Amino acid sequence: MINFNSTTNFQISPSKVRTITNDRLSKKIFELTQDDLSDWIENHKTMNFIEMFNHKKFGEITSPIKLSVDSENFSISEPLDQFDGAVLSVCNSEWNAKNPITTPSIIYRGLTGKVGKSDAEPSKDQLAAIFNSVNKLMRLQLDYDMSNLCEKLKYNGGKPERLVSTLLPCHYLKSSTINGKDTTIIYFDREPILLTVAKIKNSQLLTYDTKLLDVPNQNNTTMNISVKNYVMRRIQEIKLHNLQPILTFDDIFEKCRLENADNKKKFRAREIIIEFMEHLKKQSEIKNFELTKRGNTFYSVKFSYSKKVTRLIQP
C-alpha cells in the first residue's frame, strides 16, 4: 500500500501497449441504454446476462449480474459509453504494466496515442471528460456471479466464482508530484473487475501499440476519441479471430451513440474514421481499405490486413 501525501514524488513509465477486455460482458457494460440504466441501477434489478446464445452442448448460458452505485451522494444520469470504456481500458493497461498509479495526463495520452509525449496535456474540456469518466467508473459497482459459466465451460478450473467490485477500484489525491510535475494522482486499489473476468475467461484480451491512435493533426474531441478507440478495437478483434473485415457505419454510430446525431456530426465522424484508416494504412496496421455504399448512402469500410497477427505483451 502506498502512503499518500502532498509532497510525494512518484516516477512512472506509462504503458505503451493498450489492453482491451473483449468478452461480451465488457462490451455490454458500455452499450447500455437509458432503459437499461433505469432497470439495472435505479430499480436494482438482477439481470440474467446472456453469455452465449447457442452453445453446442448447453444452449443459452446466462449469468446473474447487478449494477449499483456505491455512494449515496453520487448518481449516474446517463449510461456509460465508449469514451468511458476507453478510459477504463487505459487504466487496465496501466495496471497490466504493473503501474499502481496513473494521472489524467497519462490517461489522455493513452486515449490519443501520445504515449511518450510528456508535453501532450489535455485541454480543460478533455480533462473534465476524463475526470467525469473516472468518477463514474470508481463508483459504479458490478456484482457478477459467473459460477454457472465456470461450471459449464470449466473457467476458473470449473470452480464457482462471484465477483463484486467497482469497475475502477481507485482513489485519487490532488496536488501530488509525478515525474517532477504537479498533478492529480490516481491510485489503483486492486485489479479492475472486468480485467479479472476477461483473464478468467481464458484471457479474452486484445492488445496493440497505443501509438497507433495518434493521428497527426487530428483534434481529439471526446467523439473522435470514442470513434477511434471503438474502430481500433473492432479491427483488432477482426484480425485476431479472422472475422469478415468489414466495419459498418451503422454499427459504429450505434455503439458510439451517434445514431440520432444530425448529418453534419455523422459526416465529421465518417471523416475521422477515414483519416484513421489512412493513418493505419501508413503504419502498416492494415494493407488497404475502401468505402462501400448502399444507394447514395455510405454503408461500410472494408479493409485488408496481413494474416500474421502479433500479440503484444507488457514488458
PDB file of C-alpha atoms in Angstrom:
ATOM      1  CA  MET A   1       0.000   0.000   0.000  1.00  0.00           C
ATOM      2  CA  ILE A   2       1.301   3.429  -0.950  1.00  0.00           C
ATOM      3  CA  ASN A   3       1.052   6.167   1.633  1.00  0.00           C
ATOM      4  CA  PHE A   4      -0.004   9.422   0.029  1.00  0.00           C
ATOM      5  CA  ASN A   5       0.821  12.959   0.992  1.00  0.00           C
ATOM      6  CA  SER A   6       1.004  16.176  -0.985  1.00  0.00           C
ATOM      7  CA  THR A   7       4.800  16.106  -1.183  1.00  0.00           C
ATOM      8  CA  THR A   8       5.158  12.545  -2.510  1.00  0.00           C
ATOM      9  CA  ASN A   9       7.051  12.444  -5.820  1.00  0.00           C
ATOM     10  CA  PHE A  10       6.344   9.357  -7.951  1.00  0.00           C
ATOM     11  CA  GLN A  11       8.136   8.124 -11.041  1.00  0.00           C
ATOM     12  CA  ILE A  12       6.139   6.167 -13.595  1.00  0.00           C
ATOM     13  CA  SER A  13       6.685   4.750 -17.091  1.00  0.00           C
ATOM     14  CA  PRO A  14       3.280   4.714 -18.815  1.00  0.00           C
ATOM     15  CA  SER A  15       2.202   1.623 -20.715  1.00  0.00           C
ATOM     16  CA  LYS A  16       2.923   1.580 -24.437  1.00  0.00           C
ATOM     17  CA  VAL A  17       0.566  -1.346 -25.013  1.00  0.00           C
ATOM     18  CA  ARG A  18      -3.213  -0.977 -24.962  1.00  0.00           C
ATOM     19  CA  THR A  19      -5.017  -3.901 -23.326  1.00  0.00           C
ATOM     20  CA  ILE A  20      -8.721  -4.310 -24.111  1.00  0.00           C
ATOM     21  CA  THR A  21     -11.098  -6.709 -22.406  1.00  0.00           C
ATOM     22  CA  ASN A  22     -13.172  -8.211 -25.217  1.00  0.00           C
ATOM     23  CA  ASP A  23     -15.698 -10.588 -23.650  1.00  0.00           C
ATOM     24  CA  ARG A  24     -19.436  -9.966 -24.068  1.00  0.00           C
ATOM     25  CA  LEU A  25     -19.867  -8.507 -20.589  1.00  0.00           C
ATOM     26  CA  SER A  26     -17.136  -5.909 -21.110  1.00  0.00           C
ATOM     27  CA  LYS A  27     -18.832  -4.815 -24.315  1.00  0.00           C
ATOM     28  CA  LYS A  28     -22.346  -4.766 -22.851  1.00  0.00           C
ATOM     29  CA  ILE A  29     -21.480  -2.531 -19.888  1.00  0.00           C
ATOM     30  CA  PHE A  30     -20.595   0.314 -22.275  1.00  0.00           C
ATOM     31  CA  GLU A  31     -23.554  -0.228 -24.606  1.00  0.00           C
ATOM     32  CA  LEU A  32     -26.362   0.022 -22.040  1.00  0.00           C
ATOM     33  CA  THR A  33     -29.382   2.126 -22.964  1.00  0.00           C
ATOM     34  CA  GLN A  34     -31.149   4.632 -20.744  1.00  0.00           C
ATOM     35  CA  ASP A  35     -33.811   1.983 -20.071  1.00  0.00           C
ATOM     36  CA  ASP A  36     -31.096  -0.474 -19.061  1.00  0.00           C
ATOM     37  CA  LEU A  37     -29.710   2.138 -16.694  1.00  0.00           C
ATOM     38  CA  SER A  38     -33.101   2.525 -15.042  1.00  0.00           C
ATOM     39  CA  ASP A  39     -33.666  -1.219 -14.713  1.00  0.00           C
ATOM     40  CA  TRP A  40     -30.171  -2.158 -13.615  1.00  0.00           C
ATOM     41  CA  ILE A  41     -29.294   0.708 -11.323  1.00  0.00           C
ATOM     42  CA  GLU A  42     -32.343   2.713 -10.290  1.00  0.00           C
ATOM     43  CA  ASN A  43     -34.672  -0.285  -9.893  1.00  0.00           C
ATOM     44  CA  HIS A  44     -31.947  -2.578  -8.500  1.00  0.00           C
ATOM     45  CA  LYS A  45     -32.881  -5.440 -10.807  1.00  0.00           C
ATOM     46  CA  THR A  46     -30.831  -8.588 -11.154  1.00  0.00           C
ATOM     47  CA  MET A  47     -30.381  -9.289 -14.841  1.00  0.00           C
ATOM     48  CA  ASN A  48     -29.749 -12.674 -16.411  1.00  0.00           C
ATOM     49  CA  PHE A  49     -26.946 -11.711 -18.756  1.00  0.00           C
ATOM     50  CA  ILE A  50     -26.637 -13.969 -21.814  1.00  0.00           C
ATOM     51  CA  GLU A  51     -23.044 -15.157 -22.047  1.00  0.00           C
ATOM     52  CA  MET A  52     -23.669 -17.442 -25.030  1.00  0.00           C
ATOM     53  CA  PHE A  53     -26.766 -17.898 -27.175  1.00  0.00           C
ATOM     54  CA  ASN A  54     -26.241 -21.253 -28.870  1.00  0.00           C
ATOM     55  CA  HIS A  55     -23.568 -23.323 -27.173  1.00  0.00           C
ATOM     56  CA  LYS A  56     -23.488 -26.712 -28.914  1.00  0.00           C
ATOM     57  CA  LYS A  57     -23.911 -28.575 -25.614  1.00  0.00           C
ATOM     58  CA  PHE A  58     -25.635 -26.196 -23.185  1.00  0.00           C
ATOM     59  CA  GLY A  59     -27.599 -23.889 -25.450  1.00  0.00           C
ATOM     60  CA  GLU A  60     -28.115 -20.495 -23.827  1.00  0.00           C
ATOM     61  CA  ILE A  61     -25.740 -19.785 -20.931  1.00  0.00           C
ATOM     62  CA  THR A  62     -26.621 -16.927 -18.577  1.00  0.00           C
ATOM     63  CA  SER A  63     -25.096 -15.248 -15.541  1.00  0.00           C
ATOM     64  CA  PRO A  64     -26.902 -13.069 -12.972  1.00  0.00           C
ATOM     65  CA  ILE A  65     -25.458  -9.584 -12.677  1.00  0.00           C
ATOM     66  CA  LYS A  66     -26.292  -6.421 -10.776  1.00  0.00           C
ATOM     67  CA  LEU A  67     -25.111  -2.850 -11.194  1.00  0.00           C
ATOM     68  CA  SER A  68     -25.321  -0.307  -8.412  1.00  0.00           C
ATOM     69  CA  VAL A  69     -23.792   2.954  -7.309  1.00  0.00           C
ATOM     70  CA  ASP A  70     -21.712   2.509  -4.182  1.00  0.00           C
ATOM     71  CA  SER A  71     -22.230   6.060  -2.876  1.00  0.00           C
ATOM     72  CA  GLU A  72     -25.457   7.707  -1.704  1.00  0.00           C
ATOM     73  CA  ASN A  73     -24.028  11.082  -2.690  1.00  0.00           C
ATOM     74  CA  PHE A  74     -23.412  10.148  -6.330  1.00  0.00           C
ATOM     75  CA  SER A  75     -25.809   9.376  -9.138  1.00  0.00           C
ATOM     76  CA  ILE A  76     -25.283   8.309 -12.742  1.00  0.00           C
ATOM     77  CA  SER A  77     -27.667  10.170 -15.018  1.00  0.00           C
ATOM     78  CA  GLU A  78     -26.583   8.633 -18.320  1.00  0.00           C
ATOM     79  CA  PRO A  79     -25.237   5.242 -19.410  1.00  0.00           C
ATOM     80  CA  LEU A  80     -21.558   4.543 -19.744  1.00  0.00           C
ATOM     81  CA  ASP A  81     -20.305   4.995 -23.297  1.00  0.00           C
ATOM     82  CA  GLN A  82     -17.316   4.184 -25.497  1.00  0.00           C
ATOM     83  CA  PHE A  83     -15.327   7.106 -24.073  1.00  0.00           C
ATOM     84  CA  ASP A  84     -15.786   5.682 -20.567  1.00  0.00           C
ATOM     85  CA  GLY A  85     -14.783   2.271 -21.884  1.00  0.00           C
ATOM     86  CA  ALA A  86     -11.642   3.724 -23.425  1.00  0.00           C
ATOM     87  CA  VAL A  87     -10.704   5.431 -20.150  1.00  0.00           C
ATOM     88  CA  LEU A  88     -11.120   2.135 -18.307  1.00  0.00           C
ATOM     89  CA  SER A  89      -9.077   0.358 -20.983  1.00  0.00           C
ATOM     90  CA  VAL A  90      -6.196   2.803 -20.485  1.00  0.00           C
ATOM     91  CA  CYS A  91      -6.345   2.167 -16.722  1.00  0.00           C
ATOM     92  CA  ASN A  92      -6.422  -1.596 -17.338  1.00  0.00           C
ATOM     93  CA  SER A  93      -3.330  -1.181 -19.487  1.00  0.00           C
ATOM     94  CA  GLU A  94      -1.524   0.722 -16.741  1.00  0.00           C
ATOM     95  CA  TRP A  95      -2.423  -1.973 -14.221  1.00  0.00           C
ATOM     96  CA  ASN A  96      -1.160  -4.671 -16.588  1.00  0.00           C
ATOM     97  CA  ALA A  97       2.096  -2.739 -16.918  1.00  0.00           C
ATOM     98  CA  LYS A  98       2.393  -3.016 -13.111  1.00  0.00           C
ATOM     99  CA  ASN A  99       1.843   0.694 -12.610  1.00  0.00           C
ATOM    100  CA  PRO A 100      -0.043   1.143  -9.304  1.00  0.00           C
ATOM    101  CA  ILE A 101      -0.855   4.757 -10.172  1.00  0.00           C
ATOM    102  CA  THR A 102      -1.742   6.972 -13.100  1.00  0.00           C
ATOM    103  CA  THR A 103      -2.665  10.590 -13.819  1.00  0.00           C
ATOM    104  CA  PRO A 104      -5.234  12.380 -16.013  1.00  0.00           C
ATOM    105  CA  SER A 105      -2.420  13.366 -18.401  1.00  0.00           C
ATOM    106  CA  ILE A 106      -1.273   9.751 -18.747  1.00  0.00           C
ATOM    107  CA  ILE A 107      -4.870   8.680 -19.391  1.00  0.00           C
ATOM    108  CA  TYR A 108      -5.193  11.404 -22.040  1.00  0.00           C
ATOM    109  CA  ARG A 109      -2.014  10.245 -23.790  1.00  0.00           C
ATOM    110  CA  GLY A 110      -3.267   6.667 -23.677  1.00  0.00           C
ATOM    111  CA  LEU A 111      -6.603   7.689 -25.204  1.00  0.00           C
ATOM    112  CA  THR A 112      -4.948   9.612 -28.026  1.00  0.00           C
ATOM    113  CA  GLY A 113      -1.817   7.534 -28.643  1.00  0.00           C
ATOM    114  CA  LYS A 114       0.522  10.307 -27.500  1.00  0.00           C
ATOM    115  CA  VAL A 115       2.420   7.993 -25.155  1.00  0.00           C
ATOM    116  CA  GLY A 116       5.924   9.295 -24.508  1.00  0.00           C
ATOM    117  CA  LYS A 117       4.996  12.881 -25.399  1.00  0.00           C
ATOM    118  CA  SER A 118       5.292  14.466 -21.964  1.00  0.00           C
ATOM    119  CA  ASP A 119       4.252  17.864 -23.334  1.00  0.00           C
ATOM    120  CA  ALA A 120       0.894  16.487 -24.530  1.00  0.00           C
ATOM    121  CA  GLU A 121      -1.643  17.711 -21.977  1.00  0.00           C
ATOM    122  CA  PRO A 122      -5.436  17.530 -22.025  1.00  0.00           C
ATOM    123  CA  SER A 123      -7.425  20.694 -22.609  1.00  0.00           C
ATOM    124  CA  LYS A 124      -9.849  21.905 -19.960  1.00  0.00           C
ATOM    125  CA  ASP A 125     -12.738  20.066 -21.661  1.00  0.00           C
ATOM    126  CA  GLN A 126     -10.727  16.890 -22.186  1.00  0.00           C
ATOM    127  CA  LEU A 127      -9.616  16.924 -18.548  1.00  0.00           C
ATOM    128  CA  ALA A 128     -13.213  17.379 -17.373  1.00  0.00           C
ATOM    129  CA  ALA A 129     -14.334  14.447 -19.546  1.00  0.00           C
ATOM    130  CA  ILE A 130     -11.598  12.204 -18.108  1.00  0.00           C
ATOM    131  CA  PHE A 131     -12.493  13.098 -14.521  1.00  0.00           C
ATOM    132  CA  ASN A 132     -16.186  12.572 -15.280  1.00  0.00           C
ATOM    133  CA  SER A 133     -15.403   9.052 -16.530  1.00  0.00           C
ATOM    134  CA  VAL A 134     -13.114   8.202 -13.620  1.00  0.00           C
ATOM    135  CA  ASN A 135     -15.759   9.345 -11.129  1.00  0.00           C
ATOM    136  CA  LYS A 136     -18.397   7.147 -12.754  1.00  0.00           C
ATOM    137  CA  LEU A 137     -16.120   4.135 -13.094  1.00  0.00           C
ATOM    138  CA  MET A 138     -14.905   4.305  -9.499  1.00  0.00           C
ATOM    139  CA  ARG A 139     -18.476   4.389  -8.152  1.00  0.00           C
ATOM    140  CA  LEU A 140     -20.361   2.003 -10.401  1.00  0.00           C
ATOM    141  CA  GLN A 141     -20.292  -1.423  -8.749  1.00  0.00           C
ATOM    142  CA  LEU A 142     -20.709  -4.713 -10.576  1.00  0.00           C
ATOM    143  CA  ASP A 143     -21.953  -7.854  -8.834  1.00  0.00           C
ATOM    144  CA  TYR A 144     -21.197 -10.665 -11.262  1.00  0.00           C
ATOM    145  CA  ASP A 145     -21.909 -14.308 -10.477  1.00  0.00           C
ATOM    146  CA  MET A 146     -20.147 -16.318 -13.175  1.00  0.00           C
ATOM    147  CA  SER A 147     -20.471 -19.649 -11.351  1.00  0.00           C
ATOM    148  CA  ASN A 148     -22.781 -21.157 -13.970  1.00  0.00           C
ATOM    149  CA  LEU A 149     -20.388 -20.153 -16.751  1.00  0.00           C
ATOM    150  CA  CYS A 150     -17.371 -21.512 -14.874  1.00  0.00           C
ATOM    151  CA  GLU A 151     -19.081 -24.830 -14.201  1.00  0.00           C
ATOM    152  CA  LYS A 152     -20.209 -25.362 -17.796  1.00  0.00           C
ATOM    153  CA  LEU A 153     -17.143 -24.085 -19.650  1.00  0.00           C
ATOM    154  CA  LYS A 154     -14.579 -25.011 -16.963  1.00  0.00           C
ATOM    155  CA  TYR A 155     -13.353 -21.464 -16.497  1.00  0.00           C
ATOM    156  CA  ASN A 156     -11.592 -20.998 -13.174  1.00  0.00           C
ATOM    157  CA  GLY A 157     -10.970 -24.745 -13.123  1.00  0.00           C
ATOM    158  CA  GLY A 158     -14.729 -25.286 -13.042  1.00  0.00           C
ATOM    159  CA  LYS A 159     -14.963 -23.703  -9.591  1.00  0.00           C
ATOM    160  CA  PRO A 160     -17.752 -21.181  -8.880  1.00  0.00           C
ATOM    161  CA  GLU A 161     -16.792 -17.508  -8.881  1.00  0.00           C
ATOM    162  CA  ARG A 162     -18.720 -14.420  -7.852  1.00  0.00           C
ATOM    163  CA  LEU A 163     -17.017 -11.051  -8.116  1.00  0.00           C
ATOM    164  CA  VAL A 164     -18.197  -7.788  -6.580  1.00  0.00           C
ATOM    165  CA  SER A 165     -16.265  -4.588  -7.206  1.00  0.00           C
ATOM    166  CA  THR A 166     -16.475  -1.139  -8.702  1.00  0.00           C
ATOM    167  CA  LEU A 167     -15.426  -1.038 -12.349  1.00  0.00           C
ATOM    168  CA  LEU A 168     -12.345   1.017 -11.483  1.00  0.00           C
ATOM    169  CA  PRO A 169     -11.275   0.432  -7.874  1.00  0.00           C
ATOM    170  CA  CYS A 170      -9.276   3.558  -7.144  1.00  0.00           C
ATOM    171  CA  HIS A 171      -8.983   6.795  -5.243  1.00  0.00           C
ATOM    172  CA  TYR A 172      -7.154   9.959  -6.140  1.00  0.00           C
ATOM    173  CA  LEU A 173      -5.192  12.710  -4.466  1.00  0.00           C
ATOM    174  CA  LYS A 174      -4.724  16.204  -5.809  1.00  0.00           C
ATOM    175  CA  SER A 175      -1.576  18.343  -5.524  1.00  0.00           C
ATOM    176  CA  SER A 176       0.890  15.472  -5.846  1.00  0.00           C
ATOM    177  CA  THR A 177       4.021  15.330  -7.960  1.00  0.00           C
ATOM    178  CA  ILE A 178       4.788  12.761 -10.614  1.00  0.00           C
ATOM    179  CA  ASN A 179       7.881  12.793 -12.808  1.00  0.00           C
ATOM    180  CA  GLY A 180       8.553  16.249 -11.385  1.00  0.00           C
ATOM    181  CA  LYS A 181       5.174  17.779 -12.319  1.00  0.00           C
ATOM    182  CA  ASP A 182       2.295  18.806 -10.062  1.00  0.00           C
ATOM    183  CA  THR A 183      -0.786  16.756 -10.850  1.00  0.00           C
ATOM    184  CA  THR A 184      -3.677  14.704  -9.530  1.00  0.00           C
ATOM    185  CA  ILE A 185      -2.596  11.134  -8.888  1.00  0.00           C
ATOM    186  CA  ILE A 186      -4.980   8.210  -9.267  1.00  0.00           C
ATOM    187  CA  TYR A 187      -4.120   5.142  -7.191  1.00  0.00           C
ATOM    188  CA  PHE A 188      -5.452   1.720  -8.211  1.00  0.00           C
ATOM    189  CA  ASP A 189      -6.694  -0.222  -5.170  1.00  0.00           C
ATOM    190  CA  ARG A 190      -6.732  -3.605  -6.973  1.00  0.00           C
ATOM    191  CA  GLU A 191      -7.122  -5.144 -10.407  1.00  0.00           C
ATOM    192  CA  PRO A 192     -10.229  -3.823 -12.227  1.00  0.00           C
ATOM    193  CA  ILE A 193     -13.027  -6.385 -12.188  1.00  0.00           C
ATOM    194  CA  LEU A 194     -13.573  -6.595 -15.960  1.00  0.00           C
ATOM    195  CA  LEU A 195      -9.873  -7.291 -16.439  1.00  0.00           C
ATOM    196  CA  THR A 196     -10.076 -10.082 -13.859  1.00  0.00           C
ATOM    197  CA  VAL A 197     -13.156 -11.504 -15.600  1.00  0.00           C
ATOM    198  CA  ALA A 198     -11.517 -11.480 -19.040  1.00  0.00           C
ATOM    199  CA  LYS A 199      -8.488 -13.304 -17.671  1.00  0.00           C
ATOM    200  CA  ILE A 200     -10.712 -15.945 -16.053  1.00  0.00           C
ATOM    201  CA  LYS A 201     -12.405 -16.392 -19.426  1.00  0.00           C
ATOM    202  CA  ASN A 202      -9.174 -17.705 -20.904  1.00  0.00           C
ATOM    203  CA  SER A 203      -7.585 -14.286 -21.487  1.00  0.00           C
ATOM    204  CA  GLN A 204     -10.213 -12.692 -23.719  1.00  0.00           C
ATOM    205  CA  LEU A 205      -7.924  -9.716 -24.312  1.00  0.00           C
ATOM    206  CA  LEU A 206      -6.869  -7.650 -27.310  1.00  0.00           C
ATOM    207  CA  THR A 207      -3.572  -5.779 -27.407  1.00  0.00           C
ATOM    208  CA  TYR A 208      -1.996  -3.244 -29.739  1.00  0.00           C
ATOM    209  CA  ASP A 209       0.612  -0.479 -29.835  1.00  0.00           C
ATOM    210  CA  THR A 210      -1.049   2.562 -28.250  1.00  0.00           C
ATOM    211  CA  LYS A 211       0.815   4.953 -30.547  1.00  0.00           C
ATOM    212  CA  LEU A 212      -1.343   3.742 -33.436  1.00  0.00           C
ATOM    213  CA  LEU A 213      -4.105   6.011 -32.099  1.00  0.00           C
ATOM    214  CA  ASP A 214      -2.011   9.147 -32.643  1.00  0.00           C
ATOM    215  CA  VAL A 215      -3.277  10.540 -35.947  1.00  0.00           C
ATOM    216  CA  PRO A 216      -1.231  13.623 -36.907  1.00  0.00           C
ATOM    217  CA  ASN A 217      -3.056  16.982 -36.785  1.00  0.00           C
ATOM    218  CA  GLN A 218      -6.314  15.424 -35.606  1.00  0.00           C
ATOM    219  CA  ASN A 219      -8.428  17.161 -32.978  1.00  0.00           C
ATOM    220  CA  ASN A 220      -9.057  14.738 -30.106  1.00  0.00           C
ATOM    221  CA  THR A 221     -12.588  15.602 -29.046  1.00  0.00           C
ATOM    222  CA  THR A 222     -14.459  13.076 -26.905  1.00  0.00           C
ATOM    223  CA  MET A 223     -16.375  11.968 -30.025  1.00  0.00           C
ATOM    224  CA  ASN A 224     -13.194  11.492 -32.021  1.00  0.00           C
ATOM    225  CA  ILE A 225     -11.545   9.576 -29.179  1.00  0.00           C
ATOM    226  CA  SER A 226     -14.620   7.344 -28.839  1.00  0.00           C
ATOM    227  CA  VAL A 227     -14.799   6.625 -32.566  1.00  0.00           C
ATOM    228  CA  LYS A 228     -11.084   5.891 -32.970  1.00  0.00           C
ATOM    229  CA  ASN A 229     -10.916   3.645 -29.921  1.00  0.00           C
ATOM    230  CA  TYR A 230     -14.025   1.696 -30.939  1.00  0.00           C
ATOM    231  CA  VAL A 231     -12.860   1.263 -34.550  1.00  0.00           C
ATOM    232  CA  MET A 232      -9.442   0.120 -33.338  1.00  0.00           C
ATOM    233  CA  ARG A 233     -10.990  -2.462 -31.022  1.00  0.00           C
ATOM    234  CA  ARG A 234     -13.091  -3.858 -33.861  1.00  0.00           C
ATOM    235  CA  ILE A 235     -10.081  -4.034 -36.179  1.00  0.00           C
ATOM    236  CA  GLN A 236      -8.045  -5.920 -33.569  1.00  0.00           C
ATOM    237  CA  GLU A 237     -10.966  -8.262 -32.883  1.00  0.00           C
ATOM    238  CA  ILE A 238     -11.372  -8.977 -36.591  1.00  0.00           C
ATOM    239  CA  LYS A 239      -7.656  -9.616 -37.071  1.00  0.00           C
ATOM    240  CA  LEU A 240      -7.289 -11.859 -34.030  1.00  0.00           C
ATOM    241  CA  HIS A 241     -10.360 -14.000 -34.745  1.00  0.00           C
ATOM    242  CA  ASN A 242     -10.165 -13.903 -38.554  1.00  0.00           C
ATOM    243  CA  LEU A 243     -13.603 -12.309 -38.904  1.00  0.00           C
ATOM    244  CA  GLN A 244     -15.009 -10.642 -42.000  1.00  0.00           C
ATOM    245  CA  PRO A 245     -13.009  -7.385 -42.332  1.00  0.00           C
ATOM    246  CA  ILE A 246     -15.937  -5.001 -42.627  1.00  0.00           C
ATOM    247  CA  LEU A 247     -16.947  -2.134 -40.334  1.00  0.00           C
ATOM    248  CA  THR A 248     -20.424  -0.736 -40.935  1.00  0.00           C
ATOM    249  CA  PHE A 249     -21.106   2.911 -40.228  1.00  0.00           C
ATOM    250  CA  ASP A 250     -24.454   1.990 -38.647  1.00  0.00           C
ATOM    251  CA  ASP A 251     -22.670  -0.187 -36.080  1.00  0.00           C
ATOM    252  CA  ILE A 252     -20.043   2.463 -35.315  1.00  0.00           C
ATOM    253  CA  PHE A 253     -22.682   5.181 -34.959  1.00  0.00           C
ATOM    254  CA  GLU A 254     -24.844   2.973 -32.739  1.00  0.00           C
ATOM    255  CA  LYS A 255     -22.013   1.889 -30.448  1.00  0.00           C
ATOM    256  CA  CYS A 256     -20.658   5.447 -30.193  1.00  0.00           C
ATOM    257  CA  ARG A 257     -24.186   6.801 -29.573  1.00  0.00           C
ATOM    258  CA  LEU A 258     -24.285   8.785 -32.788  1.00  0.00           C
ATOM    259  CA  GLU A 259     -27.242   7.035 -34.449  1.00  0.00           C
ATOM    260  CA  ASN A 260     -29.506  10.029 -33.656  1.00  0.00           C
ATOM    261  CA  ALA A 261     -26.892  12.684 -34.402  1.00  0.00           C
ATOM    262  CA  ASP A 262     -27.501  15.172 -37.201  1.00  0.00           C
ATOM    263  CA  ASN A 263     -25.989  14.619 -40.630  1.00  0.00           C
ATOM    264  CA  LYS A 264     -23.243  17.165 -40.028  1.00  0.00           C
ATOM    265  CA  LYS A 265     -21.975  15.312 -36.971  1.00  0.00           C
ATOM    266  CA  LYS A 266     -22.175  11.943 -38.728  1.00  0.00           C
ATOM    267  CA  PHE A 267     -20.223  13.421 -41.640  1.00  0.00           C
ATOM    268  CA  ARG A 268     -17.484  14.558 -39.231  1.00  0.00           C
ATOM    269  CA  ALA A 269     -17.405  11.103 -37.654  1.00  0.00           C
ATOM    270  CA  ARG A 270     -17.014   9.461 -41.075  1.00  0.00           C
ATOM    271  CA  GLU A 271     -14.167  11.842 -41.889  1.00  0.00           C
ATOM    272  CA  ILE A 272     -12.440  10.877 -38.628  1.00  0.00           C
ATOM    273  CA  ILE A 273     -12.813   7.181 -39.492  1.00  0.00           C
ATOM    274  CA  ILE A 274     -11.381   7.720 -42.986  1.00  0.00           C
ATOM    275  CA  GLU A 275      -8.434   9.706 -41.590  1.00  0.00           C
ATOM    276  CA  PHE A 276      -7.843   6.973 -39.033  1.00  0.00           C
ATOM    277  CA  MET A 277      -7.904   4.215 -41.642  1.00  0.00           C
ATOM    278  CA  GLU A 278      -5.476   6.194 -43.815  1.00  0.00           C
ATOM    279  CA  HIS A 279      -3.203   6.532 -40.789  1.00  0.00           C
ATOM    280  CA  LEU A 280      -3.378   2.800 -40.019  1.00  0.00           C
ATOM    281  CA  LYS A 281      -2.534   2.058 -43.651  1.00  0.00           C
ATOM    282  CA  LYS A 282       0.549   4.287 -43.455  1.00  0.00           C
ATOM    283  CA  GLN A 283       1.555   2.499 -40.257  1.00  0.00           C
ATOM    284  CA  SER A 284       1.107  -0.905 -41.989  1.00  0.00           C
ATOM    285  CA  GLU A 285      -1.528  -1.929 -39.436  1.00  0.00           C
ATOM    286  CA  ILE A 286      -3.847  -2.592 -42.370  1.00  0.00           C
ATOM    287  CA  LYS A 287      -2.964  -3.088 -46.037  1.00  0.00           C
ATOM    288  CA  ASN A 288      -5.768  -1.145 -47.661  1.00  0.00           C
ATOM    289  CA  PHE A 289      -9.389  -0.098 -47.271  1.00  0.00           C
ATOM    290  CA  GLU A 290     -12.355   1.052 -49.313  1.00  0.00           C
ATOM    291  CA  LEU A 291     -15.716   2.646 -48.634  1.00  0.00           C
ATOM    292  CA  THR A 292     -18.892   0.959 -49.821  1.00  0.00           C
ATOM    293  CA  LYS A 293     -22.313   2.471 -50.457  1.00  0.00           C
ATOM    294  CA  ARG A 294     -25.890   1.297 -50.456  1.00  0.00           C
ATOM    295  CA  GLY A 295     -27.649   3.578 -52.861  1.00  0.00           C
ATOM    296  CA  ASN A 296     -26.389   7.078 -52.150  1.00  0.00           C
ATOM    297  CA  THR A 297     -25.509   6.329 -48.540  1.00  0.00           C
ATOM    298  CA  PHE A 298     -22.096   5.298 -47.234  1.00  0.00           C
ATOM    299  CA  TYR A 299     -22.555   1.864 -45.709  1.00  0.00           C
ATOM    300  CA  SER A 300     -19.237   0.371 -44.600  1.00  0.00           C
ATOM    301  CA  VAL A 301     -15.460   0.295 -44.616  1.00  0.00           C
ATOM    302  CA  LYS A 302     -13.857  -2.849 -45.996  1.00  0.00           C
ATOM    303  CA  PHE A 303     -10.212  -3.412 -45.237  1.00  0.00           C
ATOM    304  CA  SER A 304      -7.457  -5.954 -45.822  1.00  0.00           C
ATOM    305  CA  TYR A 305      -4.631  -6.886 -43.482  1.00  0.00           C
ATOM    306  CA  SER A 306      -1.719  -9.256 -43.030  1.00  0.00           C
ATOM    307  CA  LYS A 307      -2.919 -12.607 -41.714  1.00  0.00           C
ATOM    308  CA  LYS A 308       0.029 -12.751 -39.321  1.00  0.00           C
ATOM    309  CA  VAL A 309      -1.169 -11.264 -36.039  1.00  0.00           C
ATOM    310  CA  THR A 310       1.321 -10.244 -33.367  1.00  0.00           C
ATOM    311  CA  ARG A 311       0.021 -10.321 -29.801  1.00  0.00           C
ATOM    312  CA  LEU A 312       1.724  -7.590 -27.839  1.00  0.00           C
ATOM    313  CA  ILE A 313       2.512  -8.172 -24.185  1.00  0.00           C
ATOM    314  CA  GLN A 314       3.589  -5.818 -21.475  1.00  0.00           C
ATOM    315  CA  PRO A 315       7.359  -5.723 -20.868  1.00  0.00           C
TER     316      PRO A 315
END
